[in-house]
Short mmCIF file of C-alpha atoms and ligand atoms in Angstrom, two decimals:
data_model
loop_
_atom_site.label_atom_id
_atom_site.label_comp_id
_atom_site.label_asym_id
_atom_site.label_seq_id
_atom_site.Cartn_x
_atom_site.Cartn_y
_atom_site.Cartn_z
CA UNK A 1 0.00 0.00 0.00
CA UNK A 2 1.33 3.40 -0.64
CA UNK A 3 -0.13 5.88 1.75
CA UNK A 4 -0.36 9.65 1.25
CA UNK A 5 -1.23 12.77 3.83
CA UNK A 6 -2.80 15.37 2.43
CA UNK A 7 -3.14 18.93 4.18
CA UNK A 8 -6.95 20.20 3.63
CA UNK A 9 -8.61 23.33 4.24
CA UNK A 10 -11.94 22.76 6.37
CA UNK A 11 -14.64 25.05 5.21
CA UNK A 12 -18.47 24.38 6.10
CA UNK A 13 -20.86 22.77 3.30
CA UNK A 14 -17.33 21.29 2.04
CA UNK A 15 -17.47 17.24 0.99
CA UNK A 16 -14.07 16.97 1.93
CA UNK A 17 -14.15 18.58 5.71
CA UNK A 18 -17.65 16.47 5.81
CA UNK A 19 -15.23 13.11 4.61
CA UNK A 20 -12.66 14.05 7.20
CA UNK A 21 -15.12 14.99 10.34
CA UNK A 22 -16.91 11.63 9.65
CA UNK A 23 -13.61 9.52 10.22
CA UNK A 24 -13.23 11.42 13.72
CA UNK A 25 -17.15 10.23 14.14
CA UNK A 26 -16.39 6.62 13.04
CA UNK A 27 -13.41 6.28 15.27
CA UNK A 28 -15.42 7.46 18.19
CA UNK A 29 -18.31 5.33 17.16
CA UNK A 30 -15.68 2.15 17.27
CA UNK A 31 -15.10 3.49 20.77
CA UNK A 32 -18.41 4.41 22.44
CA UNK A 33 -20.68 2.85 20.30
CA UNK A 34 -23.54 4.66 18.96
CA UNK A 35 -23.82 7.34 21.57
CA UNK A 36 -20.42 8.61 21.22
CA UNK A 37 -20.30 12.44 21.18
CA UNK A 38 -20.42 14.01 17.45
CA UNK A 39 -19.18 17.19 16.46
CA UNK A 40 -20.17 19.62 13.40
CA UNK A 41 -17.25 21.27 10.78
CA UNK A 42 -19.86 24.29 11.62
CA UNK A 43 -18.11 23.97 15.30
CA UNK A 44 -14.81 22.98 14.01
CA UNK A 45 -14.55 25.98 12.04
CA UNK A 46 -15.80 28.77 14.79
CA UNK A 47 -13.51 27.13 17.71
CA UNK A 48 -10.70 27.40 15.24
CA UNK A 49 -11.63 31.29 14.50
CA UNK A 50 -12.46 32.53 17.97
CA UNK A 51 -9.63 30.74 20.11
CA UNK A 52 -5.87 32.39 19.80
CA UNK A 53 -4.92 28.66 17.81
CA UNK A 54 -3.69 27.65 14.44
CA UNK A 55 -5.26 24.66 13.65
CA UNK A 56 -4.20 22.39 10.56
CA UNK A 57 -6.24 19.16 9.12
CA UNK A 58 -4.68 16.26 7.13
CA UNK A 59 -6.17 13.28 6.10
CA UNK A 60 -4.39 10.10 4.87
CA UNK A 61 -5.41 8.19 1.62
CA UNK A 62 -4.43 5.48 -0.20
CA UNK A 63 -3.29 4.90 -3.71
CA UNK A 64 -5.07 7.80 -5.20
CA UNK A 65 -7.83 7.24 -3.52
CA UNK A 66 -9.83 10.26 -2.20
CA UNK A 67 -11.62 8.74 0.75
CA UNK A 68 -9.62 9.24 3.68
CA UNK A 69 -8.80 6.67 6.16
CA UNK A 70 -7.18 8.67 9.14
CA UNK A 71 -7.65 12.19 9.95
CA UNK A 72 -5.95 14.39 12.04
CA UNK A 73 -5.91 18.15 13.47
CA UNK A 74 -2.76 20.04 15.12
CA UNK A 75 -3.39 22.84 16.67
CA UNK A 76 -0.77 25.24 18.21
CA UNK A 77 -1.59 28.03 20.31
CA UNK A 78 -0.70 31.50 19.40
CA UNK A 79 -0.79 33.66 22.80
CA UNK A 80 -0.17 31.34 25.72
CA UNK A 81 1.65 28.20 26.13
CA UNK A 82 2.96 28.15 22.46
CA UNK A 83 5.70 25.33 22.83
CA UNK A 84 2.90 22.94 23.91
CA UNK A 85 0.86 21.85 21.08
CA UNK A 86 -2.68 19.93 20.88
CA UNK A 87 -3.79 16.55 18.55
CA UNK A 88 -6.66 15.03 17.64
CA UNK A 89 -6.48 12.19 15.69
CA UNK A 90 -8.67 9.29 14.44
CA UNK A 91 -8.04 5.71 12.16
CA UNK A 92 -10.90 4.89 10.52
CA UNK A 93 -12.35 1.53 12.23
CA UNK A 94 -11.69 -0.06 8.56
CA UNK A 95 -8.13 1.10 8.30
CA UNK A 96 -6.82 0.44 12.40
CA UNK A 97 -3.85 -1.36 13.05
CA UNK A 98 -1.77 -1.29 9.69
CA UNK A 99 0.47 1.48 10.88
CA UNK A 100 -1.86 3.98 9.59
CA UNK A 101 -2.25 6.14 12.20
CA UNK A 102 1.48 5.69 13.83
CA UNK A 103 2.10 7.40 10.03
CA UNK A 104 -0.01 10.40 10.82
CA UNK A 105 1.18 11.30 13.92
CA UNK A 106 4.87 11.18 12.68
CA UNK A 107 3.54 13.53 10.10
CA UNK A 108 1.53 15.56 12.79
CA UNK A 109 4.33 15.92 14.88
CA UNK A 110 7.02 16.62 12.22
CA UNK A 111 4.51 19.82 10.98
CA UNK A 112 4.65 21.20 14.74
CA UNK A 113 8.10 20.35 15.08
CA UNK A 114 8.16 22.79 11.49
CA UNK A 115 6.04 25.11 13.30
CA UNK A 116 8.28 25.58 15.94
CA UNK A 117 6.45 23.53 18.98
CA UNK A 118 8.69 21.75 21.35
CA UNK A 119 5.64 19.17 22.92
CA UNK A 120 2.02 17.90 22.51
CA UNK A 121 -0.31 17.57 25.31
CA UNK A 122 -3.17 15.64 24.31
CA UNK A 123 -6.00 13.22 25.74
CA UNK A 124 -7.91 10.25 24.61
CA UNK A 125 -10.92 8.60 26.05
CA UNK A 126 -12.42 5.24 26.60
CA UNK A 127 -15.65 3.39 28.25
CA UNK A 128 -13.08 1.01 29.97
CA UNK A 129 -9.91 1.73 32.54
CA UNK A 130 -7.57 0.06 30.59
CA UNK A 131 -6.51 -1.77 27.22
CA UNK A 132 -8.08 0.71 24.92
CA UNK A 133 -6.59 1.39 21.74
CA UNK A 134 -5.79 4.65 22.47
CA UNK A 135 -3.59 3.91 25.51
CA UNK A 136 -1.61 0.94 23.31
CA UNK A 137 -1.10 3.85 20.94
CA UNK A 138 0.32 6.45 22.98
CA UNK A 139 2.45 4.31 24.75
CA UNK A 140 3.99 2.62 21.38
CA UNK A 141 4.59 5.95 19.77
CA UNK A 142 6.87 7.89 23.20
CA UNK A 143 3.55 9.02 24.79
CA UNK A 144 3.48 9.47 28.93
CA UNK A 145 0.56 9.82 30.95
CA UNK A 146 0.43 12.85 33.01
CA UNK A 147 -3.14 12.15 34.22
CA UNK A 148 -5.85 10.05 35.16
CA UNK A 149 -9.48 11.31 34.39
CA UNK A 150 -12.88 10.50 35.29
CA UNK A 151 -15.97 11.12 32.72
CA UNK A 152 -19.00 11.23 34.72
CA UNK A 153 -21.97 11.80 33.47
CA UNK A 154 -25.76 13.05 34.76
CA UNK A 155 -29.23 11.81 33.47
CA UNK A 156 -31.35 14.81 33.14
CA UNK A 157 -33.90 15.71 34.39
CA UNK A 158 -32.73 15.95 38.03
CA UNK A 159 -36.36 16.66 40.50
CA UNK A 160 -36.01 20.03 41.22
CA UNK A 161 -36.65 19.24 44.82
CA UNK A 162 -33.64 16.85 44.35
CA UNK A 163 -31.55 20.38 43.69
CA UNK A 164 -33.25 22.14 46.87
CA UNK A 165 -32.35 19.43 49.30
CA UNK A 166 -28.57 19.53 48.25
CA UNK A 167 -28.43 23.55 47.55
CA UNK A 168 -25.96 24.65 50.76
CA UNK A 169 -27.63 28.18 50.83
CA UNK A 170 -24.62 30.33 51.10
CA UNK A 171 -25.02 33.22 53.44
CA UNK A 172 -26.61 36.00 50.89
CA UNK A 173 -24.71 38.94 52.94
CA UNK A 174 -21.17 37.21 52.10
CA UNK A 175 -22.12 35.81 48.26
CA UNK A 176 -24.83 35.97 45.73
CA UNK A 177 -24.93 33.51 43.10
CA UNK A 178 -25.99 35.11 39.40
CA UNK A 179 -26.97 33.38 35.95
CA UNK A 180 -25.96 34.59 32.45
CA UNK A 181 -27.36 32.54 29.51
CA UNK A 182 -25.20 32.50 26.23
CA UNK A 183 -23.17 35.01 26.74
CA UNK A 184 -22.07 36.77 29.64
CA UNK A 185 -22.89 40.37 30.73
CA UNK A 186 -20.14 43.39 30.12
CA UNK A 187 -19.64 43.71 34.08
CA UNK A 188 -18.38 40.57 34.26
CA UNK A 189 -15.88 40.19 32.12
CA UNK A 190 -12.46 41.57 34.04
CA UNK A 191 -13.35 39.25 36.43
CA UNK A 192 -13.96 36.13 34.80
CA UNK A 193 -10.81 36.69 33.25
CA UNK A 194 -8.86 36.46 36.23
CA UNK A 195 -11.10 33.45 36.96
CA UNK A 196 -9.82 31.88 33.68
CA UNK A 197 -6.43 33.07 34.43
CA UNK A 198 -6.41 30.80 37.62
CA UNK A 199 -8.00 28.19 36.05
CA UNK A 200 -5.90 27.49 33.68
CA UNK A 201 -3.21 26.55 36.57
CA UNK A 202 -5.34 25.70 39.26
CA UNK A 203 -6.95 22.86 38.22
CA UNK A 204 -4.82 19.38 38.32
CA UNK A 205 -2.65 19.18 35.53
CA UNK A 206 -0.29 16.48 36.65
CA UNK A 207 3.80 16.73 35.99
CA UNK A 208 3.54 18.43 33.31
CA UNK A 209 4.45 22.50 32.94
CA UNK A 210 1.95 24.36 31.89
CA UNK A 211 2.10 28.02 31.89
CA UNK A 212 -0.60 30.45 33.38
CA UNK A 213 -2.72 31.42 30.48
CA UNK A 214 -3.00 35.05 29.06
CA UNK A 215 -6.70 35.98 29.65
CA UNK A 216 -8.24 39.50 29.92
CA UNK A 217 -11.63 40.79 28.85
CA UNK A 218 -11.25 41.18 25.49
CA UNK A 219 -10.38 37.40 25.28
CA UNK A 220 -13.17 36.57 27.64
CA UNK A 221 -15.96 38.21 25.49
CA UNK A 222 -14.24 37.29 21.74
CA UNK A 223 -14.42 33.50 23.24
CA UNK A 224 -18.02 34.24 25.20
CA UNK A 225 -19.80 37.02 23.73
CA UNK A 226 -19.32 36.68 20.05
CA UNK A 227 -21.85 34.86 17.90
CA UNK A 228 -21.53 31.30 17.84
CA UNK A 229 -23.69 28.14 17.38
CA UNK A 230 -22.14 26.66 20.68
CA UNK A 231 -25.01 27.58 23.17
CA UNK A 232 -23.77 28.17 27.03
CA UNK A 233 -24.54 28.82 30.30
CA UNK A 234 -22.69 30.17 33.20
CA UNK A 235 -23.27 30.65 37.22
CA UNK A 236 -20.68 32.68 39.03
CA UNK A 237 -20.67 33.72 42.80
CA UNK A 238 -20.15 37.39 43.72
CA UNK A 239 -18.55 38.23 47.08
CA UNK A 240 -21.08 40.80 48.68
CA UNK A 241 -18.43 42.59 50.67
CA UNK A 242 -15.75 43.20 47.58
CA UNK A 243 -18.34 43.09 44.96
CA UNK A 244 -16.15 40.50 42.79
CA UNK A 245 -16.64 37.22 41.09
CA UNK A 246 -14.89 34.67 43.13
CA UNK A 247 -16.58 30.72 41.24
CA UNK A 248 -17.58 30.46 38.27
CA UNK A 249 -18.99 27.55 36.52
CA UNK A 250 -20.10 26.94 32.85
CA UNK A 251 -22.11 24.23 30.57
CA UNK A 252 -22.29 24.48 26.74
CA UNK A 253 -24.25 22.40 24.31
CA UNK A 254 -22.76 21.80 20.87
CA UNK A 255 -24.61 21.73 17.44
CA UNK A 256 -23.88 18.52 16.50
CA UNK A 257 -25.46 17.33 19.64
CA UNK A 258 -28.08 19.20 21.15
CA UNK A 259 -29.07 16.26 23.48
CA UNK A 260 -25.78 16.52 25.61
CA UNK A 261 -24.36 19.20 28.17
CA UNK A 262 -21.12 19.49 28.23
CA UNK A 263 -19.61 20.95 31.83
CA UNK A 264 -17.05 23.28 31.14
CA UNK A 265 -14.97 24.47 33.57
CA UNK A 266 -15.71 24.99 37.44
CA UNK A 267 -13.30 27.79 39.96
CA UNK A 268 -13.70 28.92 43.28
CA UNK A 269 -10.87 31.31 43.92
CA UNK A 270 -8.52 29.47 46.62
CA UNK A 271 -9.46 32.70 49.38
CA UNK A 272 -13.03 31.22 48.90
CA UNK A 273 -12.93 28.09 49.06
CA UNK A 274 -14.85 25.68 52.04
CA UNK A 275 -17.87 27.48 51.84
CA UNK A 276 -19.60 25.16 49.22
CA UNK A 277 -19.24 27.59 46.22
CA UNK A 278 -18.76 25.19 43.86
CA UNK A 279 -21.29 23.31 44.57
CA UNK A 280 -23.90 26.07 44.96
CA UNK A 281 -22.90 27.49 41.19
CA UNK A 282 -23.08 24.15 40.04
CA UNK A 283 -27.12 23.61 41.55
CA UNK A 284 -27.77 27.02 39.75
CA UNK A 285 -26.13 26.40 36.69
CA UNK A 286 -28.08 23.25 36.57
CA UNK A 287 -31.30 24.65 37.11
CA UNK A 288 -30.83 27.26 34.51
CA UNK A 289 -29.74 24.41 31.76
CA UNK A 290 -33.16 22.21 32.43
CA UNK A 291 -35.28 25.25 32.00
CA UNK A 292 -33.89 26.69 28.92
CA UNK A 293 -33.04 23.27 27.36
CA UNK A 294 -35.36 21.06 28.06
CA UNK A 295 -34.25 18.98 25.20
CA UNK A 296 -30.49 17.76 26.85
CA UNK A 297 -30.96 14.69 28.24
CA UNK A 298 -27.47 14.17 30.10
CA UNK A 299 -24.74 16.78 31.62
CA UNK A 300 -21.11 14.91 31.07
CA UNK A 301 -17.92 16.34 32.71
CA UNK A 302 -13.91 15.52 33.01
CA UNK A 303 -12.47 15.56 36.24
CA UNK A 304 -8.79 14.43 37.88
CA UNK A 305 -9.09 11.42 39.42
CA UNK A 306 -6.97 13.17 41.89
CA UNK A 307 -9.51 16.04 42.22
CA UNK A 308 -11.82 13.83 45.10
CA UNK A 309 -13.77 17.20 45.76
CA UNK A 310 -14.86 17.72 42.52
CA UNK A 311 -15.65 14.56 42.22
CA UNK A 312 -17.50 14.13 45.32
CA UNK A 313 -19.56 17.48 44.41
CA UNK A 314 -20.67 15.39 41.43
CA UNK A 315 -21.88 12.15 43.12
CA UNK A 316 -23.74 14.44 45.44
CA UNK A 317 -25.42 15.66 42.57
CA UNK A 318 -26.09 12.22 40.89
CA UNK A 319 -22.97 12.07 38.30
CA UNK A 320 -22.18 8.54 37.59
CA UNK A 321 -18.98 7.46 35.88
CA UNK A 322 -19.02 6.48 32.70
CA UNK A 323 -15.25 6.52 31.16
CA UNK A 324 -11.95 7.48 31.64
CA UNK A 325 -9.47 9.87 30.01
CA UNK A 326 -5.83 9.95 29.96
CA UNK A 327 -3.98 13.22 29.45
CA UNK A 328 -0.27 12.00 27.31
CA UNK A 329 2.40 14.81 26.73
CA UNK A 330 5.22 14.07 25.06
CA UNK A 331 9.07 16.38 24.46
CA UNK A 332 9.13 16.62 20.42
CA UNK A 333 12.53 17.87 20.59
CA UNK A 334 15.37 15.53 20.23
CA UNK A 335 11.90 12.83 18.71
CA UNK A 336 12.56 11.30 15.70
CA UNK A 337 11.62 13.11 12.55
CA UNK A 338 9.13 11.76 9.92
C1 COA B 401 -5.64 4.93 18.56
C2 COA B 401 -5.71 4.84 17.04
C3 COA B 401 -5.43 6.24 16.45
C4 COA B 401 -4.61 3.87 16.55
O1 COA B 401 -4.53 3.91 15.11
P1 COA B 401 -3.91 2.66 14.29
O2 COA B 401 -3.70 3.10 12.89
O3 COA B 401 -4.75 1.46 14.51
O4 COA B 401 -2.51 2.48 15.03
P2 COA B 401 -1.20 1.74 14.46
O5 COA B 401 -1.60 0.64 13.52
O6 COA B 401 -0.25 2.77 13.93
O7 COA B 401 -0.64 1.09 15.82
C5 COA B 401 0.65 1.36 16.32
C6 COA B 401 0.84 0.66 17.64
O8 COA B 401 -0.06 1.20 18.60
C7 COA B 401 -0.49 0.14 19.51
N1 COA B 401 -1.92 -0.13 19.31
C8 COA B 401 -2.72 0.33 18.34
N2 COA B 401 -3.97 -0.15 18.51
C9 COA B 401 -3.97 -0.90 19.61
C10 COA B 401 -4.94 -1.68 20.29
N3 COA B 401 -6.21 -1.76 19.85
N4 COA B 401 -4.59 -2.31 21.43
C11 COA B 401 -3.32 -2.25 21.89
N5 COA B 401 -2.33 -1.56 21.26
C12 COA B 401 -2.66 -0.90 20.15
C13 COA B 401 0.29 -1.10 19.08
O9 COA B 401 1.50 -1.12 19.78
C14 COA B 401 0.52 -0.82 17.60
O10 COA B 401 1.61 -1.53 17.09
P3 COA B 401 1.40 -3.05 16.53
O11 COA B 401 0.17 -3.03 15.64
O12 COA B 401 2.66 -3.34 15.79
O13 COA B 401 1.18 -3.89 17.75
C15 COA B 401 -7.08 4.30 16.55
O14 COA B 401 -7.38 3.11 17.27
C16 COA B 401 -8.21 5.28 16.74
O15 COA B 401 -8.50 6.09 15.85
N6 COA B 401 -8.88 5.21 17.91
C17 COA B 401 -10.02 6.12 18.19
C18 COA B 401 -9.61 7.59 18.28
C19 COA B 401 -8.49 7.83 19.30
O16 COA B 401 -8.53 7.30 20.41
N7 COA B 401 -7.48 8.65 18.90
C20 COA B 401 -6.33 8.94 19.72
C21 COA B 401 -6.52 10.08 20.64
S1 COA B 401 -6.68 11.66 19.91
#
């Protein structure tokens, strides 16, 4: 067989970014089965234009062939953190385990080698702890694990009197907790961006170095506040005395799969913490998603095995685990080229 990568340009309505999207879909299918999470080259294409990222798409074909049997996305970041790269990458369940995608990622990394990035920090997912593909993978092609995480996820609807029962109350002269739906208001903003600012460090990362990330408001609102078919909803807690946002929490729901919430990320600024902030945002934020989308029929988060408060919060609230994830980094320099 003679295999070829091909760079492609993904544009929306294209046959081509539809050809390479459904090998990421049929890879994840081979995984979950028929409920794995899909995405939309709609989505694709606005992440890739509203985040500070270059992101390049190859797929790999086979004696002329157009129909692509691996497909792959780098993505190097252009403001913060811009040694480290991201991966995503998918064999077609037809095509796995004839070297294809060990063939790609050579390829992959070579480009962000090119590109100037010194490592990738990637994840992959599975229904089971161990023996999945992915983790095989990794580990045959210099891959280390730097973490261990949980998927959990929540049948919706929870009984609203489920949400009261567990809702700590905080005291409404220290915090008030406040709602935005998809999008977030102008008052907000230099705040949440310290909150992203200390979430990009605070939350476990395992041994490897990541840099605090470069947020302020302009970043917040051209990631938050600019159109986009990714739908959200965020809680935050404001400290009466200060007036400042000290937790935030958000869920978004996707296009390309309006049955499933997505939790995004969840802070409580360290001077805040013990009070049940987290969990309080989290009740709100909940109770905002069932009434304005009825139609999601599960909320799904990522945590750190390692993170047993998070994860605790989320068993209070019903979460029930339902994969894991391993985060892989590995030092391009000194790697073998393609
Ligand atoms: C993981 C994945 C990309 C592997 O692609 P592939 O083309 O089958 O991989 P290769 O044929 O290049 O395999 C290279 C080595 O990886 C390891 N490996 C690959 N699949 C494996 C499996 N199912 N079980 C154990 N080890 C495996 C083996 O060491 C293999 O070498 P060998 O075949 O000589 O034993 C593919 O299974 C896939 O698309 N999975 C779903 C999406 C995903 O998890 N992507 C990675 C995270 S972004």
């Amino acid at each position: 067989m003679s295999l070829q990568v091909k760079e492609i340009e993904l544009a929306v309505a294209d046959p081509a970014s539809e050809a390479w999207l459904e090998v990421h879909h049929a890879a994840n299918r081979g995984v979950w089965g028929p409920a794995a999470e899909r995405t939309s080259i709609e989505e694709v294409v606005d992440v890739a234009a509203r985040r500070h990222e270059v992101r390049r798409a190859f797929v790999v074909t086979e004696d002329g062939s157009d129909l692509p049997l691996a497909a792959a996305q780098t993505i190097r970041r252009t403001r913060d953190n811009v040694g480290t790269a991201g991966l995503w990458l998918s064999v077609h369940p037809d095509h796995q385990r004839r070297g294809v995608g060990s063939a790609l990622l050579a390829h992959c990394e070579q480009v962000l080698r090119d590109d100037g990035c010194d490592g990738i920090h990637e994840h992959s997912g599975a229904p089971v702890e161990n023996g999945d593909a992915a983790t095989g993978f990794a580990l045959a092609n210099g891959y280390r694990q730097t973490l261990l995480d949980l998927r959990q996820d929540l049948p919706l609807p929870v009984d609203d009197a489920a949400l009261t029962a567990l809702d700590p109350r905080p005291d409404p002269a220290a915090y008030v907790i406040e709602t935005s739906v998809d999008g977030l208001p102008e008052e907000w903003l230099e705040d949440r961006a310290l909150l992203a600012r200390r979430m990009s460090t605070d939350a476990p990362s395992g041994d490897i170095e990541l840099d605090e990330e470069d947020w302020d408001a302009e970043r917040v609102r051209q990631v938050w506040n600019t159109p986009s078919p990714i739908w959200g909803v965020e809680s935050v807690a404001r400290h009466v005395p200060t007036g400042r946002l000290v937790a935030f929490t958000d869920i978004v729901v996707r296009p390309g799969q309006p049955d499933l919430a997505v939790q995004s990320d969840t802070l409580v600024l360290r001077e805040h913490r013990g009070q049940a902030l987290g969990l309080a945002v989290k009740l709100a934020n909940l109770r905002a998603l069932q009434r304005e989308r009825p139609d999601a029929a599960t909320v799904r988060t990522w945590n750190a095995d390692t993170n047993t408060h998070m994860v605790a919060i989320n068993e209070r609230m019903g979460f029930v685990v339902t994969g894991w994830t391993r985060e892989w980094a590995k030092d391009l320099r000194g790697a073998p080229g393609r």
